[in-house]
PDB file of C-alpha atoms in Angstrom:
ATOM      1  CA  UNK A   1      33.018 -14.326  -1.138  1.00 61.00           C
ATOM      2  CA  UNK A   2      33.118 -14.722   2.634  1.00 75.00           C
ATOM      3  CA  UNK A   3      30.100 -14.774   4.940  1.00 75.00           C
ATOM      4  CA  UNK A   4      30.837 -11.267   6.309  1.00 69.00           C
ATOM      5  CA  UNK A   5      30.374  -9.780   2.865  1.00 74.00           C
ATOM      6  CA  UNK A   6      27.191 -11.814   2.331  1.00 71.00           C
ATOM      7  CA  UNK A   7      25.698 -10.589   5.619  1.00 66.00           C
ATOM      8  CA  UNK A   8      26.678  -6.990   4.807  1.00 63.00           C
ATOM      9  CA  UNK A   9      24.924  -7.222   1.436  1.00 62.00           C
ATOM     10  CA  UNK A  10      21.753  -8.544   3.102  1.00 59.00           C
ATOM     11  CA  UNK A  11      21.513  -5.560   5.466  1.00 61.00           C
ATOM     12  CA  UNK A  12      22.854  -2.933   3.078  1.00 61.00           C
ATOM     13  CA  UNK A  13      21.019   0.411   3.261  1.00 62.00           C
ATOM     14  CA  UNK A  14      21.326   1.069  -0.448  1.00 74.00           C
ATOM     15  CA  UNK A  15      17.669   0.236  -0.846  1.00 83.00           C
ATOM     16  CA  UNK A  16      17.292  -0.051  -4.590  1.00 89.00           C
ATOM     17  CA  UNK A  17      20.068  -2.620  -4.938  1.00 85.00           C
ATOM     18  CA  UNK A  18      18.800  -4.620  -1.977  1.00 85.00           C
ATOM     19  CA  UNK A  19      16.618  -7.671  -2.568  1.00 87.00           C
ATOM     20  CA  UNK A  20      14.792  -7.101   0.743  1.00 88.00           C
ATOM     21  CA  UNK A  21      13.475  -3.748  -0.448  1.00 93.00           C
ATOM     22  CA  UNK A  22      11.941  -5.288  -3.562  1.00 94.00           C
ATOM     23  CA  UNK A  23      10.448  -8.149  -1.553  1.00 95.00           C
ATOM     24  CA  UNK A  24       8.989  -5.611   0.875  1.00 95.00           C
ATOM     25  CA  UNK A  25       7.547  -3.553  -2.011  1.00 97.00           C
ATOM     26  CA  UNK A  26       5.921  -6.659  -3.519  1.00 97.00           C
ATOM     27  CA  UNK A  27       4.469  -7.682  -0.152  1.00 98.00           C
ATOM     28  CA  UNK A  28       3.181  -4.149   0.482  1.00 98.00           C
ATOM     29  CA  UNK A  29       1.221  -3.997  -2.770  1.00 98.00           C
ATOM     30  CA  UNK A  30       0.097  -7.614  -2.630  1.00 97.00           C
ATOM     31  CA  UNK A  31      -1.305  -7.028   0.850  1.00 97.00           C
ATOM     32  CA  UNK A  32      -2.882  -3.699  -0.118  1.00 97.00           C
ATOM     33  CA  UNK A  33      -4.723  -5.248  -3.043  1.00 96.00           C
ATOM     34  CA  UNK A  34      -5.831  -8.336  -1.102  1.00 96.00           C
ATOM     35  CA  UNK A  35      -7.136  -6.550   2.000  1.00 96.00           C
ATOM     36  CA  UNK A  36      -9.712  -4.190   0.480  1.00 95.00           C
ATOM     37  CA  UNK A  37     -10.830  -1.774   3.236  1.00 95.00           C
ATOM     38  CA  UNK A  38      -9.619  -4.356   5.734  1.00 95.00           C
ATOM     39  CA  UNK A  39     -11.666  -7.160   4.184  1.00 96.00           C
ATOM     40  CA  UNK A  40      -9.899 -10.071   2.459  1.00 97.00           C
ATOM     41  CA  UNK A  41     -10.914  -9.962  -1.179  1.00 96.00           C
ATOM     42  CA  UNK A  42     -11.623 -13.685  -1.391  1.00 95.00           C
ATOM     43  CA  UNK A  43     -14.732 -12.967   0.723  1.00 96.00           C
ATOM     44  CA  UNK A  44     -16.179 -10.968  -2.200  1.00 95.00           C
ATOM     45  CA  UNK A  45     -16.007 -13.982  -4.525  1.00 92.00           C
ATOM     46  CA  UNK A  46     -17.249 -16.351  -1.813  1.00 95.00           C
ATOM     47  CA  UNK A  47     -20.221 -14.064  -1.063  1.00 95.00           C
ATOM     48  CA  UNK A  48     -21.151 -13.922  -4.744  1.00 94.00           C
ATOM     49  CA  UNK A  49     -20.707 -17.645  -5.228  1.00 95.00           C
ATOM     50  CA  UNK A  50     -22.314 -19.011  -2.054  1.00 95.00           C
ATOM     51  CA  UNK A  51     -24.634 -16.243  -0.833  1.00 91.00           C
ATOM     52  CA  UNK A  52     -26.402 -16.863   2.471  1.00 94.00           C
ATOM     53  CA  UNK A  53     -24.113 -16.856   5.502  1.00 96.00           C
ATOM     54  CA  UNK A  54     -21.027 -16.017   3.405  1.00 96.00           C
ATOM     55  CA  UNK A  55     -22.827 -12.926   2.079  1.00 96.00           C
ATOM     56  CA  UNK A  56     -23.914 -11.907   5.576  1.00 97.00           C
ATOM     57  CA  UNK A  57     -20.387 -12.356   6.939  1.00 97.00           C
ATOM     58  CA  UNK A  58     -18.942 -10.322   4.076  1.00 97.00           C
ATOM     59  CA  UNK A  59     -21.429  -7.479   4.525  1.00 97.00           C
ATOM     60  CA  UNK A  60     -20.916  -7.448   8.305  1.00 97.00           C
ATOM     61  CA  UNK A  61     -17.165  -7.262   7.956  1.00 97.00           C
ATOM     62  CA  UNK A  62     -17.414  -4.486   5.369  1.00 97.00           C
ATOM     63  CA  UNK A  63     -19.745  -2.481   7.614  1.00 97.00           C
ATOM     64  CA  UNK A  64     -17.468  -2.934  10.636  1.00 98.00           C
ATOM     65  CA  UNK A  65     -14.396  -1.799   8.705  1.00 98.00           C
ATOM     66  CA  UNK A  66     -16.186   1.098   6.995  1.00 98.00           C
ATOM     67  CA  UNK A  67     -17.459   2.339  10.348  1.00 98.00           C
ATOM     68  CA  UNK A  68     -13.957   1.946  11.832  1.00 97.00           C
ATOM     69  CA  UNK A  69     -12.338   3.896   8.979  1.00 98.00           C
ATOM     70  CA  UNK A  70     -14.931   6.669   9.174  1.00 98.00           C
ATOM     71  CA  UNK A  71     -14.664   6.869  12.974  1.00 98.00           C
ATOM     72  CA  UNK A  72     -10.871   7.205  12.783  1.00 97.00           C
ATOM     73  CA  UNK A  73     -11.225   9.817  10.044  1.00 97.00           C
ATOM     74  CA  UNK A  74     -13.790  11.865  11.958  1.00 97.00           C
ATOM     75  CA  UNK A  75     -11.967  11.672  15.283  1.00 97.00           C
ATOM     76  CA  UNK A  76      -8.365  12.077  14.193  1.00 96.00           C
ATOM     77  CA  UNK A  77      -8.502  12.849  10.468  1.00 95.00           C
ATOM     78  CA  UNK A  78      -7.166  16.398  10.706  1.00 96.00           C
ATOM     79  CA  UNK A  79      -4.309  15.400  13.002  1.00 97.00           C
ATOM     80  CA  UNK A  80      -3.470  12.373  10.848  1.00 96.00           C
ATOM     81  CA  UNK A  81      -3.471  14.529   7.714  1.00 97.00           C
ATOM     82  CA  UNK A  82      -1.184  17.103   9.353  1.00 98.00           C
ATOM     83  CA  UNK A  83       1.264  14.513  10.694  1.00 98.00           C
ATOM     84  CA  UNK A  84       1.155  12.536   7.451  1.00 97.00           C
ATOM     85  CA  UNK A  85       1.829  15.647   5.382  1.00 97.00           C
ATOM     86  CA  UNK A  86       4.702  16.601   7.654  1.00 98.00           C
ATOM     87  CA  UNK A  87       6.252  13.128   7.461  1.00 98.00           C
ATOM     88  CA  UNK A  88       5.845  12.865   3.680  1.00 98.00           C
ATOM     89  CA  UNK A  89       7.279  16.356   3.210  1.00 98.00           C
ATOM     90  CA  UNK A  90      10.209  15.513   5.468  1.00 98.00           C
ATOM     91  CA  UNK A  91      10.820  12.282   3.565  1.00 97.00           C
ATOM     92  CA  UNK A  92      10.623  14.123   0.231  1.00 98.00           C
ATOM     93  CA  UNK A  93      13.196  16.695   1.344  1.00 98.00           C
ATOM     94  CA  UNK A  94      15.531  14.045   2.767  1.00 97.00           C
ATOM     95  CA  UNK A  95      15.073  11.916  -0.321  1.00 96.00           C
ATOM     96  CA  UNK A  96      15.322  14.346  -3.177  1.00 96.00           C
ATOM     97  CA  UNK A  97      17.089  17.406  -1.769  1.00 97.00           C
ATOM     98  CA  UNK A  98      19.630  15.636   0.445  1.00 96.00           C
ATOM     99  CA  UNK A  99      19.723  12.567  -1.861  1.00 92.00           C
ATOM    100  CA  UNK A 100      19.313   9.928   0.873  1.00 93.00           C
ATOM    101  CA  UNK A 101      18.463   6.649  -0.834  1.00 93.00           C
ATOM    102  CA  UNK A 102      16.712   5.071   2.151  1.00 92.00           C
ATOM    103  CA  UNK A 103      14.384   8.096   2.350  1.00 95.00           C
ATOM    104  CA  UNK A 104      13.721   7.804  -1.381  1.00 96.00           C
ATOM    105  CA  UNK A 105      12.724   4.179  -0.957  1.00 96.00           C
ATOM    106  CA  UNK A 106      10.434   4.888   1.983  1.00 96.00           C
ATOM    107  CA  UNK A 107       8.878   7.867   0.185  1.00 98.00           C
ATOM    108  CA  UNK A 108       8.209   5.803  -2.948  1.00 97.00           C
ATOM    109  CA  UNK A 109       6.364   3.290  -0.776  1.00 97.00           C
ATOM    110  CA  UNK A 110       4.557   5.720   1.543  1.00 98.00           C
ATOM    111  CA  UNK A 111       3.323   8.355  -0.937  1.00 98.00           C
ATOM    112  CA  UNK A 112       1.158   5.990  -3.000  1.00 98.00           C
ATOM    113  CA  UNK A 113      -0.171   4.373   0.174  1.00 98.00           C
ATOM    114  CA  UNK A 114      -1.580   7.769   1.200  1.00 97.00           C
ATOM    115  CA  UNK A 115      -3.591   7.669  -2.028  1.00 97.00           C
ATOM    116  CA  UNK A 116      -4.862   4.216  -1.061  1.00 98.00           C
ATOM    117  CA  UNK A 117      -5.846   5.488   2.401  1.00 97.00           C
ATOM    118  CA  UNK A 118      -7.742   8.415   0.844  1.00 97.00           C
ATOM    119  CA  UNK A 119      -9.440   6.056  -1.591  1.00 98.00           C
ATOM    120  CA  UNK A 120     -10.435   3.791   1.292  1.00 98.00           C
ATOM    121  CA  UNK A 121     -12.041   6.728   3.094  1.00 98.00           C
ATOM    122  CA  UNK A 122     -13.931   7.711  -0.047  1.00 98.00           C
ATOM    123  CA  UNK A 123     -15.135   4.145  -0.654  1.00 98.00           C
ATOM    124  CA  UNK A 124     -16.148   3.713   3.008  1.00 98.00           C
ATOM    125  CA  UNK A 125     -18.212   6.910   2.796  1.00 98.00           C
ATOM    126  CA  UNK A 126     -19.850   5.736  -0.409  1.00 98.00           C
ATOM    127  CA  UNK A 127     -20.698   2.322   1.031  1.00 97.00           C
ATOM    128  CA  UNK A 128     -22.025   3.737   4.302  1.00 97.00           C
ATOM    129  CA  UNK A 129     -23.826   6.721   2.777  1.00 97.00           C
ATOM    130  CA  UNK A 130     -25.588   4.680   0.105  1.00 96.00           C
ATOM    131  CA  UNK A 131     -26.075   1.659   2.407  1.00 96.00           C
ATOM    132  CA  UNK A 132     -24.773  -0.629  -0.313  1.00 95.00           C
ATOM    133  CA  UNK A 133     -25.374  -4.356  -0.074  1.00 93.00           C
ATOM    134  CA  UNK A 134     -25.389  -7.451  -2.282  1.00 94.00           C
ATOM    135  CA  UNK A 135     -24.178  -6.866  -5.867  1.00 95.00           C
ATOM    136  CA  UNK A 136     -23.624  -3.061  -5.595  1.00 97.00           C
ATOM    137  CA  UNK A 137     -21.423  -3.635  -2.532  1.00 97.00           C
ATOM    138  CA  UNK A 138     -19.389  -6.319  -4.293  1.00 97.00           C
ATOM    139  CA  UNK A 139     -18.989  -4.015  -7.305  1.00 97.00           C
ATOM    140  CA  UNK A 140     -17.812  -1.136  -5.097  1.00 97.00           C
ATOM    141  CA  UNK A 141     -15.261  -3.394  -3.399  1.00 97.00           C
ATOM    142  CA  UNK A 142     -14.062  -4.776  -6.751  1.00 97.00           C
ATOM    143  CA  UNK A 143     -13.751  -1.252  -8.184  1.00 98.00           C
ATOM    144  CA  UNK A 144     -11.798  -0.167  -5.119  1.00 98.00           C
ATOM    145  CA  UNK A 145      -9.449  -3.140  -5.511  1.00 98.00           C
ATOM    146  CA  UNK A 146      -8.866  -2.430  -9.200  1.00 98.00           C
ATOM    147  CA  UNK A 147      -7.960   1.190  -8.455  1.00 98.00           C
ATOM    148  CA  UNK A 148      -5.590   0.062  -5.669  1.00 98.00           C
ATOM    149  CA  UNK A 149      -3.984  -2.394  -8.100  1.00 98.00           C
ATOM    150  CA  UNK A 150      -3.597   0.373 -10.710  1.00 98.00           C
ATOM    151  CA  UNK A 151      -1.964   2.656  -8.123  1.00 98.00           C
ATOM    152  CA  UNK A 152       0.288  -0.257  -7.173  1.00 98.00           C
ATOM    153  CA  UNK A 153       1.318  -0.965 -10.763  1.00 98.00           C
ATOM    154  CA  UNK A 154       2.176   2.675 -11.421  1.00 98.00           C
ATOM    155  CA  UNK A 155       3.999   2.858  -8.079  1.00 98.00           C
ATOM    156  CA  UNK A 156       6.063  -0.263  -8.769  1.00 98.00           C
ATOM    157  CA  UNK A 157       6.869   0.985 -12.288  1.00 98.00           C
ATOM    158  CA  UNK A 158       7.994   4.416 -11.057  1.00 98.00           C
ATOM    159  CA  UNK A 159       9.957   2.849  -8.203  1.00 97.00           C
ATOM    160  CA  UNK A 160      11.660   0.406 -10.577  1.00 96.00           C
ATOM    161  CA  UNK A 161      12.622   3.226 -12.958  1.00 97.00           C
ATOM    162  CA  UNK A 162      13.928   5.380 -10.111  1.00 96.00           C
ATOM    163  CA  UNK A 163      15.759   2.391  -8.624  1.00 94.00           C
ATOM    164  CA  UNK A 164      17.438   1.573 -11.947  1.00 93.00           C
ATOM    165  CA  UNK A 165      18.438   5.197 -12.331  1.00 93.00           C
ATOM    166  CA  UNK A 166      19.924   5.245  -8.816  1.00 91.00           C
ATOM    167  CA  UNK A 167      21.768   1.961  -9.324  1.00 88.00           C
ATOM    168  CA  UNK A 168      23.196   3.026 -12.665  1.00 88.00           C
ATOM    169  CA  UNK A 169      24.134   6.449 -11.293  1.00 86.00           C
ATOM    170  CA  UNK A 170      25.920   4.878  -8.337  1.00 78.00           C
ATOM    171  CA  UNK A 171      27.779   2.500 -10.620  1.00 71.00           C
ATOM    172  CA  UNK A 172      26.364  -0.610  -9.002  1.00 52.00           C
ATOM    173  CA  UNK A 173      25.775  -2.303 -12.328  1.00 52.00           C
ATOM    174  CA  UNK A 174      27.721  -0.085 -14.668  1.00 51.00           C
ATOM    175  CA  UNK A 175      31.347   0.928 -14.768  1.00 48.00           C
TER     176      UNK A 175
END
């Protein structure tokens, strides 16, 4: 195998047979489950364990990010929803009607992330509306993270099944 073929395989647009796609998918969901509403999840454990300044820092960061999410939603939520729906619909048509594998890969990453964004808005409203703090706030953040992880696991499973189907259909692994 020469280096030209190796380079071509690294930048190949057949997403589901490309290692970079799977690395990107893992990084996407790892990041989504670590940064809960924009707050690194290790701050939840540190706040529970140490209290005091760690708890105050955690609560301040949660309030800042909740207010930011709600401000964006109130100011541009309708426009974002319209543009997001248009882009997801366009990706779905390109992916599953015109059978473009790159669009399938992007759709299988983007569609579940819209669920995560909606969940973040809902959690931010709950935290802000109920003025959660201390243990109830940590529980809400932990619950949010668990739901994001569940969405991620289902997403990775569905993407892996679809990717195997595409690879076997294209004859990448089979005859």
